[in-house]
Amino acid sequence: MNDPKLLKILGNRDVLALAFGAMIGWGWVVTTGLWITGAGSLGAILAFVIGGILVIFVGLTYAELASAIPLAGGEHVYSYKAMGRGASFITTWAIILGYVSVVAFEAVALPTVFEYLIPNYSQGHLYTIAGWDVTITWAGVGILGSILVTCVNYRGIKLTTAINFIFTLLIIIAGVLLITGSSIGGSTENMKPLFDHGINGLLTVLIMTPFMFVGFDVIPQASEEINLPQKRIGQLLILSVIFAVVWYISIIFGVSRILTPEEMNASNLVTADAMAKAFGGSKLMANVLILGGIGGIITSWIGFYIGGSRAIYALANAGMLPKALGELHPKYKTPYKAILLIGVFSTLAPLMGRPALVWLVDSGGLGLVVSWFMVAVSFIILRKKAPTMKRPFKLRGGTKLGWIAMFMTLGITTLYMPGMPSALVWPYEWVIVFVWAALGVILYKISVHKYGKKYSDDHMKEELARVVEYEGAEELERKDA
């Protein structure tokens, strides 16, 4: 595994842009109108406040663990050290579902952008799925984009982070223009109804928030490629989460001030129309917003290729997935086979059509909160199990923050279950979850049978021994001598 090694080159700017760009993505461009019309302007803001609080608590547990155990795979190593092999696989496979869902989401989102930029470009009917017509040109744009992003990730972390930083700046410029223009040019009257569809509306938006905030956890996945003090890893992780919470709330506030609910319902792309109206009906400014959205697609796409491929890489090297997926490219030092595997999912996603946007958000969101729950549990266990472990970013309050994160993620998880107003949709969303779970069980069983449980345990102990330090360890060594 260690020859060749992942390149350790990411600095402050790279890490912050990687996490923030991954969290923001394209979702704010295409689904802001759904949030506002689904729960009302303040209802949508409240949903993101609640979701943001959840993510901050979860992020705090991640920040401590990421600074203490800076290994590729993040959740994989935290949960292994706390609960063992089986829990580690469940945690990591769940987060990979979230990452792959985002990657696939972006492949579906890209052709959606072209619908606004090039009206009627969708031609060549293939078939209809869930009432939506999939065409050759529509799916082709997503497939071509997926192939290009796969190639970028294949060629190495240095290229991906450089591209990621440029597009993150583009997102920020477009978003700031939208927030400023709509806040100044809009009115409070447009924000009515402040709350819509009662508690059902609030919950429906709330279950989308984990998917929108996912991205901070890309930082621990890339820990071995970060060239910074361990404490700084935790600091940057929390800073990226705070930035994202402020971003989403500001976007909802600005859009709801400039567009009426009727205008949102009639719009194909709410944020672009909000940008145009904020600047006197300027089509140019609408296109600036769309360019920012394309930037978001690229940053999110890149970020989750990095996160997903490193998680697969970590599982493969631990003998919990086929070992070939843990190979690094001799020249580019990337887990290229893991990247190509994700590329297959991404390239097939546009063939599911535009309805897949919502399916991927919801099913991927469930995978994310399950993984976050397991990380919170790992945090609590390790505070008890390894009290002397060196924690460069140590949280005050002991396990209390971990318990809060655990119960909040558990509460959010129940919202996806049958019988809840915001339950996953049968069959589409549950099929994605069940197929993913079945695939994981099959691959895990095959891999553990082939390489042996002892291989996994020995590998993980060796990896943890490389980076985990204990307070007072030197003194204990002297006493033993």
Tab-separated table of C-alpha atoms in Angstrom:
chain	number	residue	atom	x	y	z
A	1	MET	CA	0.000	0.000	0.000
A	2	ASN	CA	2.784	2.400	0.909
A	3	ASP	CA	4.778	2.015	-2.289
A	4	PRO	CA	3.854	4.132	-4.147
A	5	LYS	CA	2.319	6.596	-1.681
A	6	LEU	CA	-0.385	9.211	-1.961
A	7	LEU	CA	1.086	12.663	-2.601
A	8	LYS	CA	1.150	14.858	0.524
A	9	ILE	CA	0.704	18.293	-1.067
A	10	LEU	CA	-2.589	19.889	0.053
A	11	GLY	CA	-2.309	23.242	1.865
A	12	ASN	CA	-4.803	25.530	3.670
A	13	ARG	CA	-6.314	26.965	0.498
A	14	ASP	CA	-6.606	23.580	-1.183
A	15	VAL	CA	-8.303	21.911	1.801
A	16	LEU	CA	-10.810	24.720	2.385
A	17	ALA	CA	-11.683	24.961	-1.323
A	18	LEU	CA	-11.986	21.176	-1.555
A	19	ALA	CA	-14.479	20.919	1.334
A	20	PHE	CA	-16.458	24.111	0.644
A	21	GLY	CA	-16.643	23.444	-3.091
A	22	ALA	CA	-17.790	19.871	-2.447
A	23	MET	CA	-20.517	21.008	-0.016
A	24	ILE	CA	-21.903	23.782	-2.221
A	25	GLY	CA	-21.942	22.043	-5.579
A	26	TRP	CA	-24.944	22.510	-7.871
A	27	GLY	CA	-27.760	21.816	-5.420
A	28	TRP	CA	-28.204	25.489	-4.463
A	29	VAL	CA	-28.788	26.377	-8.117
A	30	VAL	CA	-31.304	23.697	-9.045
A	31	THR	CA	-33.237	23.021	-5.825
A	32	THR	CA	-33.508	26.347	-3.941
A	33	GLY	CA	-36.950	26.904	-5.441
A	34	LEU	CA	-38.089	23.461	-4.239
A	35	TRP	CA	-36.958	24.279	-0.702
A	36	ILE	CA	-38.793	27.599	-0.598
A	37	THR	CA	-42.031	26.405	-2.207
A	38	GLY	CA	-41.907	23.206	-0.166
A	39	ALA	CA	-41.651	24.791	3.286
A	40	GLY	CA	-42.010	28.554	2.817
A	41	SER	CA	-39.108	31.005	2.974
A	42	LEU	CA	-38.569	30.912	6.741
A	43	GLY	CA	-39.516	27.228	6.829
A	44	ALA	CA	-36.693	26.457	4.396
A	45	ILE	CA	-34.272	28.636	6.359
A	46	LEU	CA	-35.303	26.881	9.595
A	47	ALA	CA	-34.756	23.467	7.978
A	48	PHE	CA	-31.231	24.490	6.992
A	49	VAL	CA	-30.554	25.962	10.433
A	50	ILE	CA	-31.526	22.624	12.014
A	51	GLY	CA	-29.572	20.678	9.394
A	52	GLY	CA	-26.626	23.042	9.847
A	53	ILE	CA	-26.603	22.547	13.625
A	54	LEU	CA	-26.624	18.790	13.081
A	55	VAL	CA	-23.709	19.008	10.662
A	56	ILE	CA	-21.721	21.295	12.982
A	57	PHE	CA	-22.019	18.799	15.852
A	58	VAL	CA	-21.114	15.914	13.555
A	59	GLY	CA	-18.307	18.023	12.074
A	60	LEU	CA	-16.866	18.648	15.531
A	61	THR	CA	-16.577	14.912	16.180
A	62	TYR	CA	-14.964	14.489	12.757
A	63	ALA	CA	-12.561	17.357	13.459
A	64	GLU	CA	-11.204	15.742	16.630
A	65	LEU	CA	-10.877	12.307	15.033
A	66	ALA	CA	-9.381	13.592	11.764
A	67	SER	CA	-6.649	15.484	13.617
A	68	ALA	CA	-5.916	12.481	15.875
A	69	ILE	CA	-5.969	9.783	13.153
A	70	PRO	CA	-4.916	11.415	9.826
A	71	LEU	CA	-5.288	8.364	7.591
A	72	ALA	CA	-6.919	7.987	4.179
A	73	GLY	CA	-10.409	6.593	4.541
A	74	GLY	CA	-11.451	8.757	7.495
A	75	GLU	CA	-14.579	7.043	8.822
A	76	HIS	CA	-13.071	3.672	7.958
A	77	VAL	CA	-10.238	3.983	10.486
A	78	TYR	CA	-12.216	5.787	13.224
A	79	SER	CA	-14.940	3.142	13.279
A	80	TYR	CA	-12.412	0.297	13.046
A	81	LYS	CA	-10.443	1.536	16.041
A	82	ALA	CA	-13.665	2.024	18.008
A	83	MET	CA	-15.807	-0.957	16.971
A	84	GLY	CA	-13.883	-3.324	14.741
A	85	ARG	CA	-13.977	-4.657	11.192
A	86	GLY	CA	-17.717	-5.141	10.573
A	87	ALA	CA	-18.704	-1.704	11.875
A	88	SER	CA	-15.878	-0.162	9.865
A	89	PHE	CA	-17.161	-1.671	6.630
A	90	ILE	CA	-20.790	-0.636	7.282
A	91	THR	CA	-19.719	2.927	8.096
A	92	THR	CA	-17.493	3.298	5.058
A	93	TRP	CA	-19.833	1.578	2.603
A	94	ALA	CA	-22.638	3.899	3.745
A	95	ILE	CA	-20.524	7.021	3.191
A	96	ILE	CA	-19.446	5.714	-0.229
A	97	LEU	CA	-23.148	5.471	-1.160
A	98	GLY	CA	-23.443	9.161	-0.273
A	99	TYR	CA	-20.350	10.063	-2.298
A	100	VAL	CA	-21.316	8.018	-5.341
A	101	SER	CA	-24.821	9.509	-5.168
A	102	VAL	CA	-23.365	13.021	-5.320
A	103	VAL	CA	-21.101	12.098	-8.224
A	104	ALA	CA	-24.076	10.600	-10.063
A	105	PHE	CA	-26.212	13.629	-9.109
A	106	GLU	CA	-23.718	15.957	-10.809
A	107	ALA	CA	-23.773	13.812	-13.947
A	108	VAL	CA	-27.558	14.304	-14.066
A	109	ALA	CA	-27.334	17.983	-13.092
A	110	LEU	CA	-24.994	18.940	-15.949
A	111	PRO	CA	-27.476	18.281	-18.788
A	112	THR	CA	-30.099	20.104	-16.700
A	113	VAL	CA	-27.955	23.250	-16.968
A	114	PHE	CA	-27.941	22.983	-20.741
A	115	GLU	CA	-31.752	23.049	-20.756
A	116	TYR	CA	-31.505	26.644	-19.529
A	117	LEU	CA	-28.559	27.710	-21.674
A	118	ILE	CA	-29.711	26.003	-24.894
A	119	PRO	CA	-33.514	25.643	-25.051
A	120	ASN	CA	-34.809	22.599	-26.947
A	121	TYR	CA	-31.353	21.015	-27.235
A	122	SER	CA	-32.770	17.756	-25.858
A	123	GLN	CA	-33.426	15.623	-28.945
A	124	GLY	CA	-33.578	11.952	-29.920
A	125	HIS	CA	-36.067	10.234	-27.623
A	126	LEU	CA	-34.763	6.995	-26.081
A	127	TYR	CA	-37.369	6.004	-23.464
A	128	THR	CA	-39.517	7.383	-20.671
A	129	ILE	CA	-38.763	6.831	-16.983
A	130	ALA	CA	-41.064	8.017	-14.154
A	131	GLY	CA	-42.902	10.187	-16.696
A	132	TRP	CA	-39.748	11.900	-17.966
A	133	ASP	CA	-38.340	11.509	-21.497
A	134	VAL	CA	-34.661	10.572	-21.719
A	135	THR	CA	-33.069	11.713	-24.982
A	136	ILE	CA	-29.759	11.032	-26.729
A	137	THR	CA	-28.455	14.606	-26.474
A	138	TRP	CA	-29.589	15.072	-22.857
A	139	ALA	CA	-27.964	11.862	-21.604
A	140	GLY	CA	-24.976	12.422	-23.901
A	141	VAL	CA	-24.015	15.707	-22.209
A	142	GLY	CA	-23.996	14.034	-18.792
A	143	ILE	CA	-22.045	11.025	-20.041
A	144	LEU	CA	-19.413	13.198	-21.774
A	145	GLY	CA	-19.045	15.390	-18.672
A	146	SER	CA	-18.626	12.296	-16.510
A	147	ILE	CA	-15.862	10.931	-18.721
A	148	LEU	CA	-13.973	14.259	-18.614
A	149	VAL	CA	-14.183	14.578	-14.808
A	150	THR	CA	-13.071	10.953	-14.423
A	151	CYS	CA	-10.003	11.741	-16.545
A	152	VAL	CA	-9.175	14.826	-14.447
A	153	ASN	CA	-9.317	12.802	-11.213
A	154	TYR	CA	-7.339	9.977	-12.782
A	155	ARG	CA	-4.436	12.312	-13.502
A	156	GLY	CA	-3.770	13.288	-9.892
A	157	ILE	CA	-4.555	15.407	-6.850
A	158	LYS	CA	-2.382	18.332	-7.985
A	159	LEU	CA	-4.413	18.919	-11.146
A	160	THR	CA	-7.772	18.359	-9.421
A	161	THR	CA	-7.085	20.816	-6.591
A	162	ALA	CA	-5.881	23.527	-8.991
A	163	ILE	CA	-9.061	23.208	-11.074
A	164	ASN	CA	-11.151	22.965	-7.917
A	165	PHE	CA	-9.822	26.246	-6.511
A	166	ILE	CA	-10.549	28.188	-9.718
A	167	PHE	CA	-14.136	26.947	-9.908
A	168	THR	CA	-14.716	27.554	-6.183
A	169	LEU	CA	-13.870	31.223	-6.762
A	170	LEU	CA	-16.361	31.277	-9.634
A	171	ILE	CA	-19.104	29.893	-7.348
A	172	ILE	CA	-18.377	32.510	-4.681
A	173	ILE	CA	-18.487	35.399	-7.159
A	174	ALA	CA	-21.804	34.248	-8.674
A	175	GLY	CA	-23.354	33.559	-5.270
A	176	VAL	CA	-22.312	36.863	-3.736
A	177	LEU	CA	-23.768	38.736	-6.715
A	178	LEU	CA	-27.069	36.842	-6.349
A	179	ILE	CA	-27.292	37.358	-2.578
A	180	THR	CA	-26.392	41.057	-2.783
A	181	GLY	CA	-28.613	41.907	-5.744
A	182	SER	CA	-31.692	40.037	-4.556
A	183	SER	CA	-31.374	41.198	-0.955
A	184	ILE	CA	-31.172	44.854	-2.002
A	185	GLY	CA	-33.658	44.718	-4.888
A	186	GLY	CA	-36.210	42.393	-3.279
A	187	SER	CA	-38.887	42.868	-0.650
A	188	THR	CA	-40.097	41.132	2.506
A	189	GLU	CA	-43.568	40.818	0.928
A	190	ASN	CA	-42.195	38.353	-1.641
A	191	MET	CA	-41.106	36.024	1.168
A	192	LYS	CA	-44.706	35.118	2.018
A	193	PRO	CA	-45.818	32.525	2.897
A	194	LEU	CA	-43.104	32.359	5.529
A	195	PHE	CA	-44.146	28.788	6.403
A	196	ASP	CA	-45.904	26.415	3.999
A	197	HIS	CA	-47.216	22.834	4.202
A	198	GLY	CA	-46.731	22.771	7.980
A	199	ILE	CA	-44.422	20.251	9.635
A	200	ASN	CA	-44.484	17.998	6.559
A	201	GLY	CA	-42.944	20.764	4.459
A	202	LEU	CA	-40.250	21.411	7.050
A	203	LEU	CA	-39.352	17.709	7.322
A	204	THR	CA	-39.297	17.228	3.555
A	205	VAL	CA	-36.684	19.989	3.216
A	206	LEU	CA	-34.835	18.853	6.345
A	207	ILE	CA	-34.069	15.377	4.945
A	208	MET	CA	-32.423	17.036	1.930
A	209	THR	CA	-29.963	18.990	4.101
A	210	PRO	CA	-27.506	16.149	4.845
A	211	PHE	CA	-27.006	15.700	1.096
A	212	MET	CA	-26.454	19.446	0.666
A	213	PHE	CA	-23.909	19.653	3.496
A	214	VAL	CA	-21.959	16.526	2.670
A	215	GLY	CA	-18.428	17.458	1.643
A	216	PHE	CA	-16.680	18.419	4.866
A	217	ASP	CA	-16.005	14.694	5.315
A	218	VAL	CA	-13.892	14.704	2.154
A	219	ILE	CA	-11.163	16.276	4.330
A	220	PRO	CA	-10.586	13.186	6.505
A	221	GLN	CA	-10.776	10.976	3.399
A	222	ALA	CA	-7.806	12.901	1.970
A	223	SER	CA	-5.930	13.193	5.296
A	224	GLU	CA	-2.796	11.467	3.992
A	225	GLU	CA	-2.561	14.055	1.200
A	226	ILE	CA	-2.809	17.092	3.513
A	227	ASN	CA	0.528	18.765	4.252
A	228	LEU	CA	-0.503	20.695	7.379
A	229	PRO	CA	-0.253	20.355	11.171
A	230	GLN	CA	-2.803	17.835	12.447
A	231	LYS	CA	-4.648	20.453	14.511
A	232	ARG	CA	-5.208	22.577	11.400
A	233	ILE	CA	-7.081	19.713	9.716
A	234	GLY	CA	-9.789	19.903	12.401
A	235	GLN	CA	-9.915	23.708	12.281
A	236	LEU	CA	-10.377	23.827	8.502
A	237	LEU	CA	-13.069	21.149	8.630
A	238	ILE	CA	-15.226	23.152	11.047
A	239	LEU	CA	-14.574	26.411	9.183
A	240	SER	CA	-15.778	24.850	5.923
A	241	VAL	CA	-19.018	23.671	7.600
A	242	ILE	CA	-19.745	27.139	9.020
A	243	PHE	CA	-19.158	28.715	5.601
A	244	ALA	CA	-21.601	26.270	3.992
A	245	VAL	CA	-24.347	26.884	6.595
A	246	VAL	CA	-24.103	30.648	6.070
A	247	TRP	CA	-24.070	30.163	2.302
A	248	TYR	CA	-27.268	28.114	2.045
A	249	ILE	CA	-29.239	30.328	4.429
A	250	SER	CA	-28.114	33.450	2.527
A	251	ILE	CA	-29.101	31.967	-0.844
A	252	ILE	CA	-32.585	31.023	0.421
A	253	PHE	CA	-33.040	34.475	1.952
A	254	GLY	CA	-31.940	36.303	-1.192
A	255	VAL	CA	-33.996	34.234	-3.656
A	256	SER	CA	-37.157	34.391	-1.532
A	257	ARG	CA	-36.875	38.200	-1.355
A	258	ILE	CA	-36.637	38.704	-5.111
A	259	LEU	CA	-39.058	36.074	-6.531
A	260	THR	CA	-42.682	35.457	-5.595
A	261	PRO	CA	-43.880	31.852	-5.073
A	262	GLU	CA	-45.770	32.100	-8.385
A	263	GLU	CA	-42.594	33.101	-10.213
A	264	MET	CA	-40.708	30.214	-8.627
A	265	ASN	CA	-43.352	27.688	-9.658
A	266	ALA	CA	-43.201	28.976	-13.243
A	267	SER	CA	-39.380	28.925	-13.373
A	268	ASN	CA	-37.204	26.169	-14.812
A	269	LEU	CA	-34.163	27.407	-12.897
A	270	VAL	CA	-35.135	29.591	-9.951
A	271	THR	CA	-31.726	30.952	-8.966
A	272	ALA	CA	-30.892	32.029	-12.525
A	273	ASP	CA	-34.250	33.825	-12.871
A	274	ALA	CA	-33.724	35.417	-9.449
A	275	MET	CA	-30.320	36.696	-10.599
A	276	ALA	CA	-31.832	38.122	-13.793
A	277	LYS	CA	-34.658	39.885	-11.922
A	278	ALA	CA	-32.255	41.269	-9.291
A	279	PHE	CA	-30.299	42.983	-12.066
A	280	GLY	CA	-33.193	44.373	-14.083
A	281	GLY	CA	-33.979	41.298	-16.162
A	282	SER	CA	-30.396	40.839	-17.351
A	283	LYS	CA	-29.943	37.567	-19.247
A	284	LEU	CA	-26.179	38.101	-18.964
A	285	MET	CA	-26.350	38.043	-15.162
A	286	ALA	CA	-28.514	34.911	-15.283
A	287	ASN	CA	-25.788	33.250	-17.348
A	288	VAL	CA	-23.154	34.397	-14.815
A	289	LEU	CA	-25.153	32.567	-12.155
A	290	ILE	CA	-25.311	29.462	-14.348
A	291	LEU	CA	-21.540	29.594	-14.846
A	292	GLY	CA	-21.239	29.641	-11.067
A	293	GLY	CA	-23.553	26.642	-10.985
A	294	ILE	CA	-21.391	24.820	-13.520
A	295	GLY	CA	-18.429	25.666	-11.279
A	296	GLY	CA	-20.352	24.060	-8.418
A	297	ILE	CA	-20.962	20.930	-10.462
A	298	ILE	CA	-17.234	20.636	-11.186
A	299	THR	CA	-16.062	21.275	-7.593
A	300	SER	CA	-18.574	18.855	-6.117
A	301	TRP	CA	-17.862	16.267	-8.781
A	302	ILE	CA	-14.114	16.482	-8.145
A	303	GLY	CA	-14.459	16.544	-4.352
A	304	PHE	CA	-16.542	13.396	-4.185
A	305	TYR	CA	-14.399	11.526	-6.657
A	306	ILE	CA	-11.540	12.219	-4.235
A	307	GLY	CA	-13.584	11.248	-1.171
A	308	GLY	CA	-15.190	8.160	-2.692
A	309	SER	CA	-12.045	6.811	-4.311
A	310	ARG	CA	-9.989	7.236	-1.108
A	311	ALA	CA	-12.669	5.443	0.922
A	312	ILE	CA	-12.713	2.547	-1.565
A	313	TYR	CA	-8.890	2.593	-1.587
A	314	ALA	CA	-8.805	2.276	2.221
A	315	LEU	CA	-11.301	-0.619	2.294
A	316	ALA	CA	-9.450	-2.452	-0.483
A	317	ASN	CA	-6.096	-2.152	1.263
A	318	ALA	CA	-7.674	-3.523	4.429
A	319	GLY	CA	-8.893	-6.584	2.517
A	320	MET	CA	-12.574	-5.610	2.791
A	321	LEU	CA	-12.939	-4.997	-0.964
A	322	PRO	CA	-11.014	-6.546	-3.880
A	323	LYS	CA	-7.377	-5.490	-3.424
A	324	ALA	CA	-7.069	-4.304	-7.017
A	325	LEU	CA	-9.187	-1.289	-6.032
A	326	GLY	CA	-6.418	-0.234	-3.635
A	327	GLU	CA	-3.714	0.078	-6.281
A	328	LEU	CA	-2.118	3.486	-6.885
A	329	HIS	CA	-1.183	4.677	-10.353
A	330	PRO	CA	2.629	4.490	-10.707
A	331	LYS	CA	2.837	7.959	-12.247
A	332	TYR	CA	-0.119	9.961	-10.924
A	333	LYS	CA	-0.237	8.379	-7.424
A	334	THR	CA	-4.041	8.147	-7.528
A	335	PRO	CA	-6.237	5.127	-6.652
A	336	TYR	CA	-7.036	4.934	-10.335
A	337	LYS	CA	-9.061	1.719	-10.339
A	338	ALA	CA	-11.333	3.073	-7.592
A	339	ILE	CA	-11.715	6.258	-9.632
A	340	LEU	CA	-12.637	4.269	-12.734
A	341	LEU	CA	-15.233	2.285	-10.744
A	342	ILE	CA	-16.904	5.499	-9.568
A	343	GLY	CA	-16.665	6.734	-13.145
A	344	VAL	CA	-18.825	3.809	-14.266
A	345	PHE	CA	-21.616	4.778	-11.824
A	346	SER	CA	-21.321	8.425	-12.816
A	347	THR	CA	-21.434	7.694	-16.539
A	348	LEU	CA	-24.532	5.494	-16.249
A	349	ALA	CA	-26.460	7.994	-14.059
A	350	PRO	CA	-27.700	10.296	-16.877
A	351	LEU	CA	-29.511	7.300	-18.377
A	352	MET	CA	-31.840	7.448	-15.336
A	353	GLY	CA	-33.129	10.869	-16.446
A	354	ARG	CA	-33.909	14.020	-14.507
A	355	PRO	CA	-36.126	12.305	-11.855
A	356	ALA	CA	-32.889	10.716	-10.600
A	357	LEU	CA	-31.928	14.090	-9.073
A	358	VAL	CA	-34.383	13.635	-6.197
A	359	TRP	CA	-33.827	9.856	-5.921
A	360	LEU	CA	-30.085	10.352	-5.550
A	361	VAL	CA	-30.455	13.186	-3.016
A	362	ASP	CA	-32.717	11.127	-0.742
A	363	SER	CA	-31.077	7.683	-0.971
A	364	GLY	CA	-27.581	9.158	-0.746
A	365	GLY	CA	-28.681	11.273	2.217
A	366	LEU	CA	-29.651	8.140	4.144
A	367	GLY	CA	-26.191	6.655	3.561
A	368	LEU	CA	-24.586	9.851	4.816
A	369	VAL	CA	-26.522	10.131	8.082
A	370	VAL	CA	-25.961	6.428	8.850
A	371	SER	CA	-22.220	6.990	8.458
A	372	TRP	CA	-22.309	10.189	10.513
A	373	PHE	CA	-24.162	8.309	13.260
A	374	MET	CA	-21.428	5.670	13.302
A	375	VAL	CA	-18.699	8.328	13.490
A	376	ALA	CA	-20.443	9.974	16.463
A	377	VAL	CA	-20.636	6.568	18.178
A	378	SER	CA	-16.936	6.009	17.388
A	379	PHE	CA	-16.101	9.388	18.930
A	380	ILE	CA	-17.883	8.460	22.170
A	381	ILE	CA	-16.291	5.000	22.348
A	382	LEU	CA	-12.771	6.293	21.664
A	383	ARG	CA	-13.087	8.928	24.382
A	384	LYS	CA	-13.665	5.995	26.777
A	385	LYS	CA	-11.530	3.349	25.089
A	386	ALA	CA	-8.467	5.481	24.233
A	387	PRO	CA	-8.461	8.387	26.720
A	388	THR	CA	-4.714	8.965	26.364
A	389	MET	CA	-4.739	9.179	22.557
A	390	LYS	CA	-3.177	12.432	21.435
A	391	ARG	CA	-5.894	14.726	20.111
A	392	PRO	CA	-4.419	17.887	18.536
A	393	PHE	CA	-7.955	19.308	18.051
A	394	LYS	CA	-9.532	18.179	21.331
A	395	LEU	CA	-13.128	19.244	21.983
A	396	ARG	CA	-14.181	20.668	25.294
A	397	GLY	CA	-17.138	19.003	26.924
A	398	GLY	CA	-15.957	15.404	26.614
A	399	THR	CA	-18.495	12.978	25.188
A	400	LYS	CA	-21.468	15.369	25.480
A	401	LEU	CA	-20.951	16.703	21.967
A	402	GLY	CA	-20.713	13.159	20.657
A	403	TRP	CA	-24.000	12.181	22.313
A	404	ILE	CA	-25.725	15.248	20.827
A	405	ALA	CA	-24.388	14.389	17.348
A	406	MET	CA	-25.426	10.752	17.768
A	407	PHE	CA	-29.015	11.489	18.799
A	408	MET	CA	-29.436	14.175	16.127
A	409	THR	CA	-28.235	11.864	13.348
A	410	LEU	CA	-30.432	9.064	14.702
A	411	GLY	CA	-33.413	11.428	14.657
A	412	ILE	CA	-32.720	12.478	11.074
A	413	THR	CA	-32.322	8.814	10.052
A	414	THR	CA	-35.848	8.001	11.255
A	415	LEU	CA	-37.240	10.638	8.867
A	416	TYR	CA	-36.247	8.433	5.914
A	417	MET	CA	-38.167	5.424	7.219
A	418	PRO	CA	-41.582	4.163	5.964
A	419	GLY	CA	-44.537	5.865	7.602
A	420	MET	CA	-42.799	9.228	7.935
A	421	PRO	CA	-44.013	12.190	5.818
A	422	SER	CA	-40.550	12.414	4.277
A	423	ALA	CA	-39.958	8.654	3.829
A	424	LEU	CA	-37.898	7.372	0.911
A	425	VAL	CA	-40.014	6.726	-2.192
A	426	TRP	CA	-40.778	3.153	-3.172
A	427	PRO	CA	-39.563	1.645	-5.418
A	428	TYR	CA	-36.937	4.012	-6.847
A	429	GLU	CA	-35.154	5.300	-3.740
A	430	TRP	CA	-35.388	2.116	-1.677
A	431	VAL	CA	-34.156	0.045	-4.629
A	432	ILE	CA	-30.993	2.189	-4.767
A	433	VAL	CA	-30.425	1.616	-1.023
A	434	PHE	CA	-31.128	-2.146	-1.118
A	435	VAL	CA	-29.037	-2.796	-4.235
A	436	TRP	CA	-26.120	-0.869	-2.717
A	437	ALA	CA	-26.382	-2.783	0.581
A	438	ALA	CA	-26.534	-6.142	-1.242
A	439	LEU	CA	-23.526	-5.229	-3.390
A	440	GLY	CA	-21.580	-4.319	-0.247
A	441	VAL	CA	-22.392	-7.594	1.505
A	442	ILE	CA	-21.333	-9.637	-1.540
A	443	LEU	CA	-18.025	-7.766	-2.047
A	444	TYR	CA	-17.211	-7.850	1.672
A	445	LYS	CA	-17.881	-11.590	1.982
A	446	ILE	CA	-15.809	-12.391	-1.111
A	447	SER	CA	-12.903	-10.203	0.009
A	448	VAL	CA	-12.772	-11.367	3.625
A	449	HIS	CA	-13.025	-14.999	2.483
A	450	LYS	CA	-10.153	-14.493	0.047
A	451	TYR	CA	-7.762	-12.450	2.198
A	452	GLY	CA	-8.824	-13.551	5.685
A	453	LYS	CA	-9.973	-11.643	8.743
A	454	LYS	CA	-6.460	-11.682	10.175
A	455	TYR	CA	-5.157	-9.809	7.119
A	456	SER	CA	-7.651	-6.998	7.730
A	457	ASP	CA	-6.874	-6.767	11.421
A	458	ASP	CA	-3.097	-6.863	10.952
A	459	HIS	CA	-3.265	-4.223	8.226
A	460	MET	CA	-5.404	-1.861	10.294
A	461	LYS	CA	-3.197	-2.242	13.374
A	462	GLU	CA	-0.138	-1.461	11.270
A	463	GLU	CA	-1.797	1.606	9.743
A	464	LEU	CA	-2.992	2.956	13.088
A	465	ALA	CA	0.451	2.424	14.601
A	466	ARG	CA	1.889	4.764	11.945
A	467	VAL	CA	-0.052	7.828	13.049
A	468	VAL	CA	-1.841	7.353	16.376
A	469	GLU	CA	0.092	8.905	19.238
A	470	TYR	CA	-0.584	8.659	22.937
A	471	GLU	CA	-0.026	11.273	25.627
A	472	GLY	CA	2.768	10.149	27.895
A	473	ALA	CA	3.827	7.353	25.533
A	474	GLU	CA	7.530	8.253	25.757
A	475	GLU	CA	7.411	8.197	29.558
A	476	LEU	CA	5.758	4.744	29.515
A	477	GLU	CA	8.458	3.469	27.136
A	478	ARG	CA	11.187	4.660	29.538
A	479	LYS	CA	9.491	2.882	32.446
A	480	ASP	CA	9.222	-0.333	30.421
A	481	ALA	CA	12.908	-0.116	29.576
